[in-house]
Amino acid sequence: MPVLVASDLDRTLIYSAAALALTMPDARAPRLLCVEVHESKPLSYLTETAAQLLTDLGDAAVFVPTTTRTRKQYQRINLPGPAPKYAICANGGHLLVDGVTDPDWHAQVQARLAEQCAPLAEIQDHLMATASPAWVRKHRIAEDLFAYLVVERELLPEEWVKELAVWAENRGWTVSLQGRKIYAVPKPLTKSAAVHEVARRTGADLTLAAGDSLLDADLLLAADKGWRPGHGELADADWTAPAISALPERGVLAGERILREFLKATRTAAPL
Ligand SMILES: [Mg+2]
């Protein structure tokens, strides 16, 4: 029986320069591997040690990148290790099989959204009407499934985010604030539903997970065992659950620790 490892990517396994949170003297900093280039500039990193751990994990378990990124944003990431057979994008809206979206899965998701929450257009109109150009840099729609804003964090009124969260909640949507991005995501659009589907298809009987944001809470709750880093929305809220370990590490070193834990748990469950 394979072990399924479903992990969030951004600020869980891979980190932008701003999110690295390195605290040691420069001369003792870990060597970093750039795994994402955007508009010809380096964007995301993991440590060289984490790169080796991820390669080992890819050989020992079914590793499933599980991200809120759109397919296009995911596909520019170049992770070390064997190419994952399955990947989950758009917060569960797309299940990639050998790099190609599964149309049946996507149709199922769309049907669920049409039935269970307010339409994207209503959310989009509300964001357009209430978010101030004084602190919004970009309005974005992702895969026709959800919306996000890129904001100036220092200028963003906390009160507005709280009001938005309540307004969205009443319409079956969730709000998540991650770095410079505010996401509005339909509640029925979950990473965990897609992970269940991968577990069904692979016959995995043990699921491990990791994530840092509110959009990862359902993923962690659905796993048999999980980890969250010492930074991020979940850490800020002191979020925890019985099968979840809250790690003390912050930044790119948390990513390395999470991979070490994944590998250890995989080898315990399925020794070679
Ligand atoms: Mg994340």
mmCIF file of C-alpha atoms and ligand atoms in Angstrom:
data_model
loop_
_atom_site.group_PDB
_atom_site.id
_atom_site.type_symbol
_atom_site.label_atom_id
_atom_site.label_comp_id
_atom_site.label_asym_id
_atom_site.label_seq_id
_atom_site.Cartn_x
_atom_site.Cartn_y
_atom_site.Cartn_z
ATOM 1 C CA MET A 1 0.000 0.000 0.000
ATOM 2 C CA PRO A 2 1.537 3.307 -1.019
ATOM 3 C CA VAL A 3 1.856 6.247 1.351
ATOM 4 C CA LEU A 4 0.330 9.441 -0.026
ATOM 5 C CA VAL A 5 2.096 12.704 0.810
ATOM 6 C CA ALA A 6 -0.029 15.757 -0.043
ATOM 7 C CA SER A 7 1.814 18.992 0.628
ATOM 8 C CA ASP A 8 1.120 22.649 0.083
ATOM 9 C CA LEU A 9 4.005 24.322 -1.770
ATOM 10 C CA ASP A 10 4.313 28.076 -1.096
ATOM 11 C CA ARG A 11 5.669 28.839 2.364
ATOM 12 C CA THR A 12 5.462 25.124 3.193
ATOM 13 C CA LEU A 13 8.021 23.515 0.870
ATOM 14 C CA ILE A 14 9.159 26.421 -1.309
ATOM 15 C CA TYR A 15 9.922 29.998 -0.293
ATOM 16 C CA SER A 16 10.327 33.363 -1.982
ATOM 17 C CA ALA A 17 13.324 35.479 -0.916
ATOM 18 C CA ALA A 18 11.007 37.530 1.318
ATOM 19 C CA ALA A 19 9.728 34.400 3.097
ATOM 20 C CA LEU A 20 13.058 32.610 3.732
ATOM 21 C CA ALA A 21 13.305 33.936 7.317
ATOM 22 C CA LEU A 22 17.008 33.119 7.649
ATOM 23 C CA THR A 23 18.313 34.125 11.066
ATOM 24 C CA MET A 24 21.825 32.657 11.149
ATOM 25 C CA PRO A 25 24.989 34.589 10.239
ATOM 26 C CA ASP A 26 25.300 34.836 6.430
ATOM 27 C CA ALA A 27 28.385 32.628 6.445
ATOM 28 C CA ARG A 28 26.394 29.795 8.010
ATOM 29 C CA ALA A 29 23.282 30.091 5.821
ATOM 30 C CA PRO A 30 22.190 26.918 4.024
ATOM 31 C CA ARG A 31 22.856 26.612 0.313
ATOM 32 C CA LEU A 32 19.633 27.297 -1.618
ATOM 33 C CA LEU A 33 18.282 25.814 -4.821
ATOM 34 C CA CYS A 34 16.075 28.015 -7.008
ATOM 35 C CA VAL A 35 13.075 25.995 -8.231
ATOM 36 C CA GLU A 36 11.038 28.742 -9.855
ATOM 37 C CA VAL A 37 11.901 31.489 -12.317
ATOM 38 C CA HIS A 38 9.262 34.084 -13.172
ATOM 39 C CA GLU A 39 9.741 36.734 -15.857
ATOM 40 C CA SER A 40 13.411 35.717 -16.024
ATOM 41 C CA LYS A 41 13.949 36.327 -12.290
ATOM 42 C CA PRO A 42 14.509 33.751 -9.515
ATOM 43 C CA LEU A 43 11.394 33.486 -7.355
ATOM 44 C CA SER A 44 11.196 30.368 -5.142
ATOM 45 C CA TYR A 45 13.753 28.334 -3.257
ATOM 46 C CA LEU A 46 14.307 25.350 -1.010
ATOM 47 C CA THR A 47 17.501 24.352 0.746
ATOM 48 C CA GLU A 48 19.864 21.981 -0.994
ATOM 49 C CA THR A 49 19.228 19.485 1.828
ATOM 50 C CA ALA A 50 15.465 19.799 1.283
ATOM 51 C CA ALA A 51 16.012 19.132 -2.427
ATOM 52 C CA GLN A 52 17.667 15.797 -1.604
ATOM 53 C CA LEU A 53 14.935 14.920 0.909
ATOM 54 C CA LEU A 54 12.247 15.676 -1.684
ATOM 55 C CA THR A 55 14.011 13.445 -4.218
ATOM 56 C CA ASP A 56 14.147 10.603 -1.674
ATOM 57 C CA LEU A 57 10.500 11.170 -0.779
ATOM 58 C CA GLY A 58 9.468 10.997 -4.428
ATOM 59 C CA ASP A 59 11.017 7.520 -4.587
ATOM 60 C CA ALA A 60 9.419 6.301 -1.339
ATOM 61 C CA ALA A 61 5.876 7.733 -1.477
ATOM 62 C CA VAL A 62 3.236 9.111 -3.832
ATOM 63 C CA PHE A 63 4.151 12.784 -3.508
ATOM 64 C CA VAL A 64 1.293 15.091 -4.538
ATOM 65 C CA PRO A 65 1.988 18.845 -4.789
ATOM 66 C CA THR A 66 -1.235 20.384 -3.436
ATOM 67 C CA THR A 67 -1.479 24.078 -4.177
ATOM 68 C CA THR A 68 -3.824 27.033 -4.563
ATOM 69 C CA ARG A 69 -1.734 28.140 -7.553
ATOM 70 C CA THR A 70 -3.268 28.078 -11.003
ATOM 71 C CA ARG A 71 -1.994 25.384 -13.356
ATOM 72 C CA LYS A 72 0.138 27.955 -15.149
ATOM 73 C CA GLN A 73 1.698 29.198 -11.901
ATOM 74 C CA TYR A 74 2.314 25.597 -10.815
ATOM 75 C CA GLN A 75 3.846 24.525 -14.085
ATOM 76 C CA ARG A 76 6.673 27.025 -13.888
ATOM 77 C CA ILE A 77 7.922 25.363 -10.676
ATOM 78 C CA ASN A 78 10.692 22.863 -11.305
ATOM 79 C CA LEU A 79 10.830 20.604 -8.252
ATOM 80 C CA PRO A 80 13.694 18.152 -7.754
ATOM 81 C CA GLY A 81 12.916 14.432 -7.748
ATOM 82 C CA PRO A 82 10.749 12.265 -9.962
ATOM 83 C CA ALA A 83 7.904 14.078 -11.774
ATOM 84 C CA PRO A 84 4.749 13.648 -9.645
ATOM 85 C CA LYS A 85 2.084 11.471 -11.283
ATOM 86 C CA TYR A 86 -0.624 13.571 -9.570
ATOM 87 C CA ALA A 87 -0.711 17.263 -8.699
ATOM 88 C CA ILE A 88 -3.546 19.341 -7.260
ATOM 89 C CA CYS A 89 -3.891 22.961 -8.461
ATOM 90 C CA ALA A 90 -6.386 25.808 -7.987
ATOM 91 C CA ASN A 91 -7.070 24.666 -4.415
ATOM 92 C CA GLY A 92 -8.527 21.387 -5.666
ATOM 93 C CA GLY A 93 -10.210 22.715 -8.809
ATOM 94 C CA HIS A 94 -7.782 20.893 -11.071
ATOM 95 C CA LEU A 95 -6.379 17.414 -10.594
ATOM 96 C CA LEU A 96 -3.416 16.964 -12.920
ATOM 97 C CA VAL A 97 -2.597 13.428 -14.011
ATOM 98 C CA ASP A 98 0.825 13.268 -15.687
ATOM 99 C CA GLY A 99 0.630 17.053 -16.056
ATOM 100 C CA VAL A 100 -2.826 17.147 -17.711
ATOM 101 C CA THR A 101 -6.064 18.173 -15.981
ATOM 102 C CA ASP A 102 -8.639 15.437 -15.425
ATOM 103 C CA PRO A 103 -11.806 16.795 -17.116
ATOM 104 C CA ASP A 104 -14.175 14.579 -15.108
ATOM 105 C CA TRP A 105 -12.777 15.836 -11.832
ATOM 106 C CA HIS A 106 -13.015 19.451 -12.956
ATOM 107 C CA ALA A 107 -16.642 18.993 -14.093
ATOM 108 C CA GLN A 108 -17.503 17.448 -10.722
ATOM 109 C CA VAL A 109 -15.964 20.423 -8.903
ATOM 110 C CA GLN A 110 -17.821 22.949 -11.051
ATOM 111 C CA ALA A 111 -21.135 21.194 -10.397
ATOM 112 C CA ARG A 112 -20.492 21.253 -6.649
ATOM 113 C CA LEU A 113 -19.675 24.980 -6.694
ATOM 114 C CA ALA A 114 -22.746 25.874 -8.766
ATOM 115 C CA GLU A 115 -24.883 24.115 -6.191
ATOM 116 C CA GLN A 116 -23.265 25.078 -2.886
ATOM 117 C CA CYS A 117 -21.999 28.680 -2.875
ATOM 118 C CA ALA A 118 -22.493 32.149 -4.326
ATOM 119 C CA PRO A 119 -21.132 32.652 -7.855
ATOM 120 C CA LEU A 120 -17.680 34.089 -8.462
ATOM 121 C CA ALA A 121 -19.147 37.149 -10.236
ATOM 122 C CA GLU A 122 -20.856 38.265 -7.011
ATOM 123 C CA ILE A 123 -17.572 38.007 -5.076
ATOM 124 C CA GLN A 124 -15.691 39.793 -7.824
ATOM 125 C CA ASP A 125 -18.211 42.679 -7.866
ATOM 126 C CA HIS A 126 -17.949 43.028 -4.106
ATOM 127 C CA LEU A 127 -14.139 43.115 -4.215
ATOM 128 C CA MET A 128 -14.198 45.694 -7.001
ATOM 129 C CA ALA A 129 -16.679 47.848 -5.076
ATOM 130 C CA THR A 130 -15.062 47.725 -1.636
ATOM 131 C CA ALA A 131 -11.297 47.255 -2.029
ATOM 132 C CA SER A 132 -9.561 50.614 -2.202
ATOM 133 C CA PRO A 133 -7.119 51.418 -5.018
ATOM 134 C CA ALA A 134 -5.027 53.032 -2.256
ATOM 135 C CA TRP A 135 -3.805 49.575 -1.235
ATOM 136 C CA VAL A 136 -4.880 47.159 -3.981
ATOM 137 C CA ARG A 137 -2.217 46.564 -6.616
ATOM 138 C CA LYS A 138 -3.982 43.853 -8.675
ATOM 139 C CA HIS A 139 -7.378 42.164 -8.969
ATOM 140 C CA ARG A 140 -7.006 38.592 -10.193
ATOM 141 C CA ILE A 141 -9.356 35.745 -11.141
ATOM 142 C CA ALA A 142 -7.770 32.291 -10.932
ATOM 143 C CA GLU A 143 -8.945 29.578 -13.339
ATOM 144 C CA ASP A 144 -12.499 31.042 -13.273
ATOM 145 C CA LEU A 145 -12.808 29.454 -9.837
ATOM 146 C CA PHE A 146 -11.776 32.041 -7.239
ATOM 147 C CA ALA A 147 -10.430 35.570 -6.815
ATOM 148 C CA TYR A 148 -7.427 37.152 -5.183
ATOM 149 C CA LEU A 149 -6.042 40.603 -4.637
ATOM 150 C CA VAL A 150 -2.417 41.630 -4.483
ATOM 151 C CA VAL A 151 -2.175 44.318 -1.808
ATOM 152 C CA GLU A 152 0.233 46.626 0.002
ATOM 153 C CA ARG A 153 0.279 44.889 3.358
ATOM 154 C CA GLU A 154 1.335 47.980 5.321
ATOM 155 C CA LEU A 155 -1.645 49.952 3.994
ATOM 156 C CA LEU A 156 -4.234 47.183 4.178
ATOM 157 C CA PRO A 157 -6.932 47.936 6.814
ATOM 158 C CA GLU A 158 -7.301 44.905 9.083
ATOM 159 C CA GLU A 159 -10.933 45.845 9.646
ATOM 160 C CA TRP A 160 -11.689 45.517 5.935
ATOM 161 C CA VAL A 161 -10.294 41.974 5.865
ATOM 162 C CA LYS A 162 -12.450 41.004 8.859
ATOM 163 C CA GLU A 163 -15.589 42.473 7.264
ATOM 164 C CA LEU A 164 -14.823 40.722 4.002
ATOM 165 C CA ALA A 165 -14.396 37.393 5.819
ATOM 166 C CA VAL A 166 -17.851 37.725 7.444
ATOM 167 C CA TRP A 167 -19.496 38.834 4.191
ATOM 168 C CA ALA A 168 -17.881 35.917 2.331
ATOM 169 C CA GLU A 169 -18.733 33.379 5.036
ATOM 170 C CA ASN A 170 -22.433 34.164 4.558
ATOM 171 C CA ARG A 171 -22.078 33.311 0.882
ATOM 172 C CA GLY A 172 -20.186 30.073 1.325
ATOM 173 C CA TRP A 173 -16.739 31.542 0.671
ATOM 174 C CA THR A 174 -13.506 31.643 2.705
ATOM 175 C CA VAL A 175 -10.997 34.495 2.957
ATOM 176 C CA SER A 176 -7.290 33.801 3.418
ATOM 177 C CA LEU A 177 -4.507 36.362 3.810
ATOM 178 C CA GLN A 178 -1.082 35.120 2.723
ATOM 179 C CA GLY A 179 1.780 37.566 2.392
ATOM 180 C CA ARG A 180 0.692 40.193 -0.157
ATOM 181 C CA LYS A 181 -2.300 38.180 -1.369
ATOM 182 C CA ILE A 182 -5.897 38.073 -0.131
ATOM 183 C CA TYR A 183 -7.752 35.049 -1.451
ATOM 184 C CA ALA A 184 -11.520 34.603 -1.667
ATOM 185 C CA VAL A 185 -12.159 30.908 -2.270
ATOM 186 C CA PRO A 186 -15.437 28.936 -2.378
ATOM 187 C CA LYS A 187 -15.767 26.704 0.682
ATOM 188 C CA PRO A 188 -16.614 23.627 -1.414
ATOM 189 C CA LEU A 189 -13.358 24.140 -3.372
ATOM 190 C CA THR A 190 -10.964 22.210 -1.155
ATOM 191 C CA LYS A 191 -7.603 20.582 -1.363
ATOM 192 C CA SER A 192 -8.881 17.701 0.789
ATOM 193 C CA ALA A 193 -11.576 16.620 -1.694
ATOM 194 C CA ALA A 194 -8.963 16.283 -4.431
ATOM 195 C CA VAL A 195 -6.584 14.461 -2.079
ATOM 196 C CA HIS A 196 -9.364 11.963 -1.229
ATOM 197 C CA GLU A 197 -9.760 11.346 -4.947
ATOM 198 C CA VAL A 198 -6.022 10.662 -5.343
ATOM 199 C CA ALA A 199 -6.116 8.339 -2.301
ATOM 200 C CA ARG A 200 -9.001 6.443 -3.911
ATOM 201 C CA ARG A 201 -7.176 6.115 -7.235
ATOM 202 C CA THR A 202 -3.840 5.043 -5.759
ATOM 203 C CA GLY A 203 -5.238 2.820 -3.012
ATOM 204 C CA ALA A 204 -3.114 4.667 -0.446
ATOM 205 C CA ASP A 205 -4.013 3.774 3.117
ATOM 206 C CA LEU A 206 -1.939 6.433 4.837
ATOM 207 C CA THR A 207 -2.067 10.143 3.994
ATOM 208 C CA LEU A 208 0.487 12.653 5.276
ATOM 209 C CA ALA A 209 0.016 16.399 4.781
ATOM 210 C CA ALA A 210 1.574 19.795 5.475
ATOM 211 C CA GLY A 211 0.480 23.383 5.007
ATOM 212 C CA ASP A 212 0.778 26.870 6.461
ATOM 213 C CA SER A 213 -2.413 28.757 5.587
ATOM 214 C CA LEU A 214 -6.139 28.671 6.380
ATOM 215 C CA LEU A 215 -6.699 27.065 2.980
ATOM 216 C CA ASP A 216 -4.634 24.109 4.232
ATOM 217 C CA ALA A 217 -6.703 23.470 7.375
ATOM 218 C CA ASP A 218 -9.090 21.030 5.653
ATOM 219 C CA LEU A 219 -6.126 19.268 4.034
ATOM 220 C CA LEU A 220 -4.462 18.788 7.428
ATOM 221 C CA LEU A 221 -7.708 17.638 9.065
ATOM 222 C CA ALA A 222 -8.231 15.034 6.341
ATOM 223 C CA ALA A 223 -4.738 13.545 6.762
ATOM 224 C CA ASP A 224 -3.713 10.750 9.095
ATOM 225 C CA LYS A 225 -0.726 12.787 10.191
ATOM 226 C CA GLY A 226 0.327 16.333 9.390
ATOM 227 C CA TRP A 227 2.724 19.194 10.084
ATOM 228 C CA ARG A 228 2.518 22.935 9.975
ATOM 229 C CA PRO A 229 5.421 25.394 10.098
ATOM 230 C CA GLY A 230 6.044 27.934 12.866
ATOM 231 C CA HIS A 231 5.070 30.786 10.514
ATOM 232 C CA GLY A 232 1.916 31.584 8.557
ATOM 233 C CA GLU A 233 -1.798 32.012 9.092
ATOM 234 C CA LEU A 234 -2.263 28.733 10.990
ATOM 235 C CA ALA A 235 0.669 29.432 13.319
ATOM 236 C CA ASP A 236 -0.544 33.011 13.895
ATOM 237 C CA ALA A 237 -3.931 31.605 14.942
ATOM 238 C CA ASP A 238 -2.269 28.927 17.123
ATOM 239 C CA TRP A 239 -4.228 26.453 15.003
ATOM 240 C CA THR A 240 -3.805 22.830 15.903
ATOM 241 C CA ALA A 241 -5.503 19.431 15.699
ATOM 242 C CA PRO A 242 -4.855 16.024 17.294
ATOM 243 C CA ALA A 243 -2.909 14.478 14.384
ATOM 244 C CA ILE A 244 -1.048 17.699 13.554
ATOM 245 C CA SER A 245 2.406 18.676 14.806
ATOM 246 C CA ALA A 246 3.099 22.384 15.114
ATOM 247 C CA LEU A 247 6.777 22.771 14.256
ATOM 248 C CA PRO A 248 8.937 25.494 15.807
ATOM 249 C CA GLU A 249 10.939 26.118 12.613
ATOM 250 C CA ARG A 250 10.080 29.169 10.533
ATOM 251 C CA GLY A 251 10.817 29.965 6.909
ATOM 252 C CA VAL A 252 12.796 27.793 4.521
ATOM 253 C CA LEU A 253 14.159 25.638 7.386
ATOM 254 C CA ALA A 254 10.583 24.635 8.236
ATOM 255 C CA GLY A 255 10.312 23.281 4.695
ATOM 256 C CA GLU A 256 13.382 21.142 5.267
ATOM 257 C CA ARG A 257 12.012 19.858 8.599
ATOM 258 C CA ILE A 258 8.630 18.994 7.033
ATOM 259 C CA LEU A 259 10.313 16.926 4.320
ATOM 260 C CA ARG A 260 12.385 15.143 6.968
ATOM 261 C CA GLU A 261 9.174 14.302 8.888
ATOM 262 C CA PHE A 262 7.417 13.124 5.710
ATOM 263 C CA LEU A 263 10.292 10.810 4.906
ATOM 264 C CA LYS A 264 10.561 9.447 8.439
ATOM 265 C CA ALA A 265 6.813 8.712 8.648
ATOM 266 C CA THR A 266 6.829 7.143 5.166
ATOM 267 C CA ARG A 267 9.734 4.857 6.037
ATOM 268 C CA THR A 268 8.100 3.856 9.330
ATOM 269 C CA ALA A 269 4.840 2.971 7.550
ATOM 270 C CA ALA A 270 6.372 1.347 4.481
ATOM 271 C CA PRO A 271 9.926 0.175 5.207
ATOM 272 C CA LEU A 272 11.931 -0.711 2.070
HETATM 273 MG MG MG B 1 1.170 28.015 1.601
#
